[in-house]
Amino acid sequence: RHTIFRDFCREVPAARAVGAEALVDRYSEAVREGIASATEVHGASRLLAELRDRNVPTFINSATPTSALQDAVKARGWDRFVSAALGAPEGGGDKVDNLAEIAKRAGCTAAAVAHIGDGANDASAAQRFGSAFFRIGGEGYRDISALMPVLLARLGLPAPATCRICEKNSKLDALPYGGLVWSSPRWLLLHASKPTGVAGHLMLHAR
């Protein structure tokens, strides 16, 4: 983005008056706000939580500048799930360089890395590095929720614990409460929609 805005300022006098770095800052702030409020790909937080709870080192690999990426990850609340968020290196490079750093930090070979993404550059980076690639969208998996059992199986991990009501609650159009478990004149025991990374829970509610 620094290169793009520098070129933009050379061509557009009004932008030159503002300055490339100021425009980069404005753009970065807009990106942070957008990421923090955007609807996530279905199942993303749950998969990250599952991997964290099973001690699988998980990283974010992005072409976004590292400082802006880390701010966005914190704003999203995903810093509690991942070992690190690696963005575009300051001195140049691409996602292959980040994959090499990820394998080094995780202490594993390229073949042991599972790279998940939705773009051609994600697929290219995985191929050049020698890691498995899982595509989201297009001809790949419809969302992270659909990918989860496949990815866990490849990692040699059992499927996440769940139940019939939890599965119902996980749907995008689910109501806040999955069902009434027990009731009395004073109390309702409800099977509530699970928080991120939790298979399910009960909520005692006063009438």
PDB file of C-alpha atoms in Angstrom:
ATOM      1  CA  ARG A   1       0.000   0.000   0.000  1.00  0.00           C
ATOM      2  CA  HIS A   2       2.932   2.370   0.604  1.00  0.00           C
ATOM      3  CA  THR A   3       4.094   1.933  -3.003  1.00  0.00           C
ATOM      4  CA  ILE A   4       0.571   2.355  -4.382  1.00  0.00           C
ATOM      5  CA  PHE A   5      -0.065   5.586  -2.489  1.00  0.00           C
ATOM      6  CA  ARG A   6       3.351   7.016  -3.401  1.00  0.00           C
ATOM      7  CA  ASP A   7       2.576   6.392  -7.083  1.00  0.00           C
ATOM      8  CA  PHE A   8      -0.921   7.810  -6.590  1.00  0.00           C
ATOM      9  CA  CYS A   9       0.466  11.013  -5.068  1.00  0.00           C
ATOM     10  CA  ARG A  10       2.860  11.490  -7.990  1.00  0.00           C
ATOM     11  CA  GLU A  11      -0.050  11.393 -10.428  1.00  0.00           C
ATOM     12  CA  VAL A  12      -2.761  13.240  -8.467  1.00  0.00           C
ATOM     13  CA  PRO A  13      -1.959  16.756  -7.181  1.00  0.00           C
ATOM     14  CA  ALA A  14      -4.779  16.730  -4.586  1.00  0.00           C
ATOM     15  CA  ALA A  15      -3.416  13.507  -3.098  1.00  0.00           C
ATOM     16  CA  ARG A  16       0.112  14.913  -3.144  1.00  0.00           C
ATOM     17  CA  ALA A  17      -1.078  17.752  -0.916  1.00  0.00           C
ATOM     18  CA  VAL A  18      -2.264  15.227   1.682  1.00  0.00           C
ATOM     19  CA  GLY A  19       0.831  13.044   1.473  1.00  0.00           C
ATOM     20  CA  ALA A  20       1.352   9.344   0.840  1.00  0.00           C
ATOM     21  CA  GLU A  21       1.982   8.407   4.480  1.00  0.00           C
ATOM     22  CA  ALA A  22      -1.142  10.229   5.650  1.00  0.00           C
ATOM     23  CA  LEU A  23      -3.189   8.388   3.040  1.00  0.00           C
ATOM     24  CA  VAL A  24      -1.667   5.070   4.113  1.00  0.00           C
ATOM     25  CA  ASP A  25      -2.622   5.819   7.720  1.00  0.00           C
ATOM     26  CA  ARG A  26      -6.200   6.670   6.722  1.00  0.00           C
ATOM     27  CA  TYR A  27      -6.473   3.529   4.624  1.00  0.00           C
ATOM     28  CA  SER A  28      -5.020   1.347   7.394  1.00  0.00           C
ATOM     29  CA  GLU A  29      -7.486   2.752   9.908  1.00  0.00           C
ATOM     30  CA  ALA A  30     -10.393   2.062   7.532  1.00  0.00           C
ATOM     31  CA  VAL A  31      -9.147  -1.522   7.090  1.00  0.00           C
ATOM     32  CA  ARG A  32      -8.859  -2.051  10.857  1.00  0.00           C
ATOM     33  CA  GLU A  33     -12.394  -0.782  11.427  1.00  0.00           C
ATOM     34  CA  GLY A  34     -13.731  -2.894   8.582  1.00  0.00           C
ATOM     35  CA  ILE A  35     -12.070  -6.085   9.805  1.00  0.00           C
ATOM     36  CA  ALA A  36     -13.196  -5.535  13.387  1.00  0.00           C
ATOM     37  CA  SER A  37     -16.855  -5.190  12.360  1.00  0.00           C
ATOM     38  CA  ALA A  38     -16.980  -7.599   9.398  1.00  0.00           C
ATOM     39  CA  THR A  39     -18.938 -10.848   9.554  1.00  0.00           C
ATOM     40  CA  GLU A  40     -16.423 -13.674   9.814  1.00  0.00           C
ATOM     41  CA  VAL A  41     -16.357 -16.717   7.558  1.00  0.00           C
ATOM     42  CA  HIS A  42     -18.680 -19.225   9.233  1.00  0.00           C
ATOM     43  CA  GLY A  43     -16.775 -21.430  11.662  1.00  0.00           C
ATOM     44  CA  ALA A  44     -13.503 -19.463  11.703  1.00  0.00           C
ATOM     45  CA  SER A  45     -13.415 -18.600  15.418  1.00  0.00           C
ATOM     46  CA  ARG A  46     -14.498 -22.071  16.420  1.00  0.00           C
ATOM     47  CA  LEU A  47     -11.757 -23.721  14.364  1.00  0.00           C
ATOM     48  CA  LEU A  48      -9.127 -21.371  15.793  1.00  0.00           C
ATOM     49  CA  ALA A  49     -10.336 -22.155  19.306  1.00  0.00           C
ATOM     50  CA  GLU A  50     -10.330 -25.912  18.625  1.00  0.00           C
ATOM     51  CA  LEU A  51      -6.754 -25.782  17.344  1.00  0.00           C
ATOM     52  CA  ARG A  52      -5.594 -23.670  20.277  1.00  0.00           C
ATOM     53  CA  ASP A  53      -7.250 -25.989  22.794  1.00  0.00           C
ATOM     54  CA  ARG A  54      -5.559 -28.988  21.117  1.00  0.00           C
ATOM     55  CA  ASN A  55      -2.142 -27.271  21.224  1.00  0.00           C
ATOM     56  CA  VAL A  56      -1.853 -26.983  17.448  1.00  0.00           C
ATOM     57  CA  PRO A  57       0.290 -23.909  16.626  1.00  0.00           C
ATOM     58  CA  THR A  58      -1.759 -21.640  14.378  1.00  0.00           C
ATOM     59  CA  PHE A  59      -0.578 -18.582  12.464  1.00  0.00           C
ATOM     60  CA  ILE A  60      -2.114 -15.905  10.252  1.00  0.00           C
ATOM     61  CA  ASN A  61      -0.276 -15.366   6.954  1.00  0.00           C
ATOM     62  CA  SER A  62      -1.175 -12.155   5.135  1.00  0.00           C
ATOM     63  CA  ALA A  63       0.104  -9.711   2.525  1.00  0.00           C
ATOM     64  CA  THR A  64      -1.071  -6.854   4.778  1.00  0.00           C
ATOM     65  CA  PRO A  65       1.799  -4.944   6.455  1.00  0.00           C
ATOM     66  CA  THR A  66       2.623  -6.619   9.765  1.00  0.00           C
ATOM     67  CA  SER A  67       1.771  -3.716  12.085  1.00  0.00           C
ATOM     68  CA  ALA A  68      -1.618  -3.128  10.446  1.00  0.00           C
ATOM     69  CA  LEU A  69      -2.325  -6.874  10.419  1.00  0.00           C
ATOM     70  CA  GLN A  70      -1.552  -7.278  14.119  1.00  0.00           C
ATOM     71  CA  ASP A  71      -3.796  -4.332  14.971  1.00  0.00           C
ATOM     72  CA  ALA A  72      -6.619  -5.918  12.953  1.00  0.00           C
ATOM     73  CA  VAL A  73      -6.134  -9.323  14.604  1.00  0.00           C
ATOM     74  CA  LYS A  74      -6.331  -7.731  18.051  1.00  0.00           C
ATOM     75  CA  ALA A  75      -9.416  -5.746  17.073  1.00  0.00           C
ATOM     76  CA  ARG A  76     -11.016  -8.999  15.906  1.00  0.00           C
ATOM     77  CA  GLY A  77     -10.099 -10.714  19.182  1.00  0.00           C
ATOM     78  CA  TRP A  78      -8.154 -13.463  17.412  1.00  0.00           C
ATOM     79  CA  ASP A  79      -4.835 -12.748  19.127  1.00  0.00           C
ATOM     80  CA  ARG A  80      -5.949 -15.120  21.901  1.00  0.00           C
ATOM     81  CA  PHE A  81      -6.128 -17.960  19.360  1.00  0.00           C
ATOM     82  CA  VAL A  82      -2.990 -17.632  17.221  1.00  0.00           C
ATOM     83  CA  SER A  83       0.711 -17.993  17.929  1.00  0.00           C
ATOM     84  CA  ALA A  84       1.532 -15.050  15.658  1.00  0.00           C
ATOM     85  CA  ALA A  85       0.209 -12.950  12.782  1.00  0.00           C
ATOM     86  CA  LEU A  86       2.765 -12.571  10.004  1.00  0.00           C
ATOM     87  CA  GLY A  87       2.253  -9.828   7.445  1.00  0.00           C
ATOM     88  CA  ALA A  88       4.232  -8.482   4.512  1.00  0.00           C
ATOM     89  CA  PRO A  89       7.924  -8.254   5.512  1.00  0.00           C
ATOM     90  CA  GLU A  90       9.251  -4.703   5.713  1.00  0.00           C
ATOM     91  CA  GLY A  91      12.157  -5.539   3.429  1.00  0.00           C
ATOM     92  CA  GLY A  92       9.995  -7.256   0.828  1.00  0.00           C
ATOM     93  CA  GLY A  93       8.923 -10.839   0.340  1.00  0.00           C
ATOM     94  CA  ASP A  94       5.688 -12.747   0.062  1.00  0.00           C
ATOM     95  CA  LYS A  95       3.600 -15.425   1.739  1.00  0.00           C
ATOM     96  CA  VAL A  96       6.166 -18.128   0.957  1.00  0.00           C
ATOM     97  CA  ASP A  97       8.648 -16.345   3.226  1.00  0.00           C
ATOM     98  CA  ASN A  98       6.032 -16.281   5.964  1.00  0.00           C
ATOM     99  CA  LEU A  99       5.335 -20.006   5.500  1.00  0.00           C
ATOM    100  CA  ALA A 100       9.051 -20.695   5.942  1.00  0.00           C
ATOM    101  CA  GLU A 101       9.051 -18.636   9.149  1.00  0.00           C
ATOM    102  CA  ILE A 102       5.907 -20.418  10.365  1.00  0.00           C
ATOM    103  CA  ALA A 103       7.484 -23.858   9.821  1.00  0.00           C
ATOM    104  CA  LYS A 104      10.615 -22.684  11.634  1.00  0.00           C
ATOM    105  CA  ARG A 105       8.636 -21.419  14.639  1.00  0.00           C
ATOM    106  CA  ALA A 106       6.467 -24.529  14.752  1.00  0.00           C
ATOM    107  CA  GLY A 107       9.495 -26.794  14.385  1.00  0.00           C
ATOM    108  CA  CYS A 108       8.024 -28.755  11.473  1.00  0.00           C
ATOM    109  CA  THR A 109       8.618 -29.508   7.808  1.00  0.00           C
ATOM    110  CA  ALA A 110       6.819 -27.793   4.923  1.00  0.00           C
ATOM    111  CA  ALA A 111       4.764 -30.940   4.353  1.00  0.00           C
ATOM    112  CA  ALA A 112       3.374 -30.705   7.886  1.00  0.00           C
ATOM    113  CA  VAL A 113       1.974 -27.204   7.305  1.00  0.00           C
ATOM    114  CA  ALA A 114      -1.681 -26.818   6.302  1.00  0.00           C
ATOM    115  CA  HIS A 115      -2.279 -23.508   4.506  1.00  0.00           C
ATOM    116  CA  ILE A 116      -5.864 -22.206   4.342  1.00  0.00           C
ATOM    117  CA  GLY A 117      -6.857 -19.366   2.028  1.00  0.00           C
ATOM    118  CA  ASP A 118      -9.266 -18.043  -0.574  1.00  0.00           C
ATOM    119  CA  GLY A 119      -6.987 -16.545  -3.202  1.00  0.00           C
ATOM    120  CA  ALA A 120      -4.688 -17.602  -6.026  1.00  0.00           C
ATOM    121  CA  ASN A 121      -1.687 -16.195  -4.147  1.00  0.00           C
ATOM    122  CA  ASP A 122      -2.510 -18.459  -1.185  1.00  0.00           C
ATOM    123  CA  ALA A 123      -2.583 -21.520  -3.434  1.00  0.00           C
ATOM    124  CA  SER A 124       0.617 -20.458  -5.201  1.00  0.00           C
ATOM    125  CA  ALA A 125       2.462 -19.898  -1.925  1.00  0.00           C
ATOM    126  CA  ALA A 126       1.458 -23.327  -0.626  1.00  0.00           C
ATOM    127  CA  GLN A 127       2.523 -25.024  -3.862  1.00  0.00           C
ATOM    128  CA  ARG A 128       5.904 -23.277  -3.982  1.00  0.00           C
ATOM    129  CA  PHE A 129       6.567 -23.982  -0.318  1.00  0.00           C
ATOM    130  CA  GLY A 130       5.451 -27.610  -0.484  1.00  0.00           C
ATOM    131  CA  SER A 131       2.577 -27.493   2.009  1.00  0.00           C
ATOM    132  CA  ALA A 132      -1.011 -28.690   1.726  1.00  0.00           C
ATOM    133  CA  PHE A 133      -3.560 -26.092   0.638  1.00  0.00           C
ATOM    134  CA  PHE A 134      -7.251 -25.877   1.574  1.00  0.00           C
ATOM    135  CA  ARG A 135      -9.312 -23.414  -0.447  1.00  0.00           C
ATOM    136  CA  ILE A 136     -12.292 -21.574   1.034  1.00  0.00           C
ATOM    137  CA  GLY A 137     -14.957 -20.495  -1.461  1.00  0.00           C
ATOM    138  CA  GLY A 138     -15.122 -21.000  -5.214  1.00  0.00           C
ATOM    139  CA  GLU A 139     -14.377 -24.634  -5.998  1.00  0.00           C
ATOM    140  CA  GLY A 140     -13.189 -25.265  -2.457  1.00  0.00           C
ATOM    141  CA  TYR A 141     -15.004 -25.614   0.865  1.00  0.00           C
ATOM    142  CA  ARG A 142     -18.019 -23.349   1.306  1.00  0.00           C
ATOM    143  CA  ASP A 143     -16.781 -22.118   4.702  1.00  0.00           C
ATOM    144  CA  ILE A 144     -14.488 -22.977   7.612  1.00  0.00           C
ATOM    145  CA  SER A 145     -17.208 -25.029   9.303  1.00  0.00           C
ATOM    146  CA  ALA A 146     -17.259 -27.419   6.318  1.00  0.00           C
ATOM    147  CA  LEU A 147     -13.457 -27.623   6.311  1.00  0.00           C
ATOM    148  CA  MET A 148     -13.064 -28.317  10.041  1.00  0.00           C
ATOM    149  CA  PRO A 149     -13.595 -32.118  10.100  1.00  0.00           C
ATOM    150  CA  VAL A 150     -11.340 -32.589   7.048  1.00  0.00           C
ATOM    151  CA  LEU A 151      -8.553 -30.471   8.524  1.00  0.00           C
ATOM    152  CA  LEU A 152      -8.750 -32.113  11.949  1.00  0.00           C
ATOM    153  CA  ALA A 153      -8.642 -35.554  10.340  1.00  0.00           C
ATOM    154  CA  ARG A 154      -5.533 -34.574   8.348  1.00  0.00           C
ATOM    155  CA  LEU A 155      -3.908 -33.454  11.598  1.00  0.00           C
ATOM    156  CA  GLY A 156      -4.794 -36.804  13.179  1.00  0.00           C
ATOM    157  CA  LEU A 157      -7.228 -35.192  15.623  1.00  0.00           C
ATOM    158  CA  PRO A 158     -10.721 -36.396  16.541  1.00  0.00           C
ATOM    159  CA  ALA A 159     -13.792 -34.421  15.511  1.00  0.00           C
ATOM    160  CA  PRO A 160     -14.864 -31.704  17.996  1.00  0.00           C
ATOM    161  CA  ALA A 161     -17.383 -32.615  20.675  1.00  0.00           C
ATOM    162  CA  THR A 162     -20.899 -31.596  19.774  1.00  0.00           C
ATOM    163  CA  CYS A 163     -24.518 -32.555  20.194  1.00  0.00           C
ATOM    164  CA  ARG A 164     -27.751 -32.325  18.211  1.00  0.00           C
ATOM    165  CA  ILE A 165     -28.775 -28.994  19.733  1.00  0.00           C
ATOM    166  CA  CYS A 166     -25.257 -27.566  19.276  1.00  0.00           C
ATOM    167  CA  GLU A 167     -25.354 -28.481  15.595  1.00  0.00           C
ATOM    168  CA  LYS A 168     -28.710 -26.739  15.283  1.00  0.00           C
ATOM    169  CA  ASN A 169     -27.381 -23.676  17.098  1.00  0.00           C
ATOM    170  CA  SER A 170     -24.309 -23.460  14.848  1.00  0.00           C
ATOM    171  CA  LYS A 171     -26.376 -22.616  11.771  1.00  0.00           C
ATOM    172  CA  LEU A 172     -26.254 -19.021  10.581  1.00  0.00           C
ATOM    173  CA  ASP A 173     -30.014 -18.533  11.052  1.00  0.00           C
ATOM    174  CA  ALA A 174     -30.123 -20.119  14.524  1.00  0.00           C
ATOM    175  CA  LEU A 175     -32.117 -18.462  17.296  1.00  0.00           C
ATOM    176  CA  PRO A 176     -30.251 -17.306  20.426  1.00  0.00           C
ATOM    177  CA  TYR A 177     -31.506 -20.286  22.444  1.00  0.00           C
ATOM    178  CA  GLY A 178     -31.484 -23.836  21.146  1.00  0.00           C
ATOM    179  CA  GLY A 179     -34.197 -25.348  23.288  1.00  0.00           C
ATOM    180  CA  LEU A 180     -35.869 -25.746  26.648  1.00  0.00           C
ATOM    181  CA  VAL A 181     -34.308 -28.547  28.706  1.00  0.00           C
ATOM    182  CA  TRP A 182     -36.317 -28.228  31.956  1.00  0.00           C
ATOM    183  CA  SER A 183     -38.756 -25.797  33.546  1.00  0.00           C
ATOM    184  CA  SER A 184     -40.475 -25.046  36.835  1.00  0.00           C
ATOM    185  CA  PRO A 185     -42.884 -22.303  37.914  1.00  0.00           C
ATOM    186  CA  ARG A 186     -39.864 -20.147  38.697  1.00  0.00           C
ATOM    187  CA  TRP A 187     -37.020 -21.316  36.441  1.00  0.00           C
ATOM    188  CA  LEU A 188     -36.204 -22.197  32.828  1.00  0.00           C
ATOM    189  CA  LEU A 189     -33.146 -24.312  31.991  1.00  0.00           C
ATOM    190  CA  LEU A 190     -32.145 -23.448  28.407  1.00  0.00           C
ATOM    191  CA  HIS A 191     -29.560 -24.986  26.126  1.00  0.00           C
ATOM    192  CA  ALA A 192     -27.961 -21.755  24.918  1.00  0.00           C
ATOM    193  CA  SER A 193     -26.068 -21.091  21.697  1.00  0.00           C
ATOM    194  CA  LYS A 194     -22.421 -21.846  22.279  1.00  0.00           C
ATOM    195  CA  PRO A 195     -19.880 -19.091  22.721  1.00  0.00           C
ATOM    196  CA  THR A 196     -16.788 -19.185  20.509  1.00  0.00           C
ATOM    197  CA  GLY A 197     -14.807 -22.379  21.032  1.00  0.00           C
ATOM    198  CA  VAL A 198     -17.337 -24.027  23.369  1.00  0.00           C
ATOM    199  CA  ALA A 199     -19.293 -27.130  22.383  1.00  0.00           C
ATOM    200  CA  GLY A 200     -22.437 -25.934  24.180  1.00  0.00           C
ATOM    201  CA  HIS A 201     -23.696 -24.782  27.562  1.00  0.00           C
ATOM    202  CA  LEU A 202     -26.794 -24.478  29.705  1.00  0.00           C
ATOM    203  CA  MET A 203     -28.283 -21.268  31.017  1.00  0.00           C
ATOM    204  CA  LEU A 204     -30.574 -21.017  34.034  1.00  0.00           C
ATOM    205  CA  HIS A 205     -33.104 -18.248  33.453  1.00  0.00           C
ATOM    206  CA  ALA A 206     -35.586 -16.839  35.963  1.00  0.00           C
ATOM    207  CA  ARG A 207     -39.146 -16.529  34.648  1.00  0.00           C
TER     208      ARG A 207
END
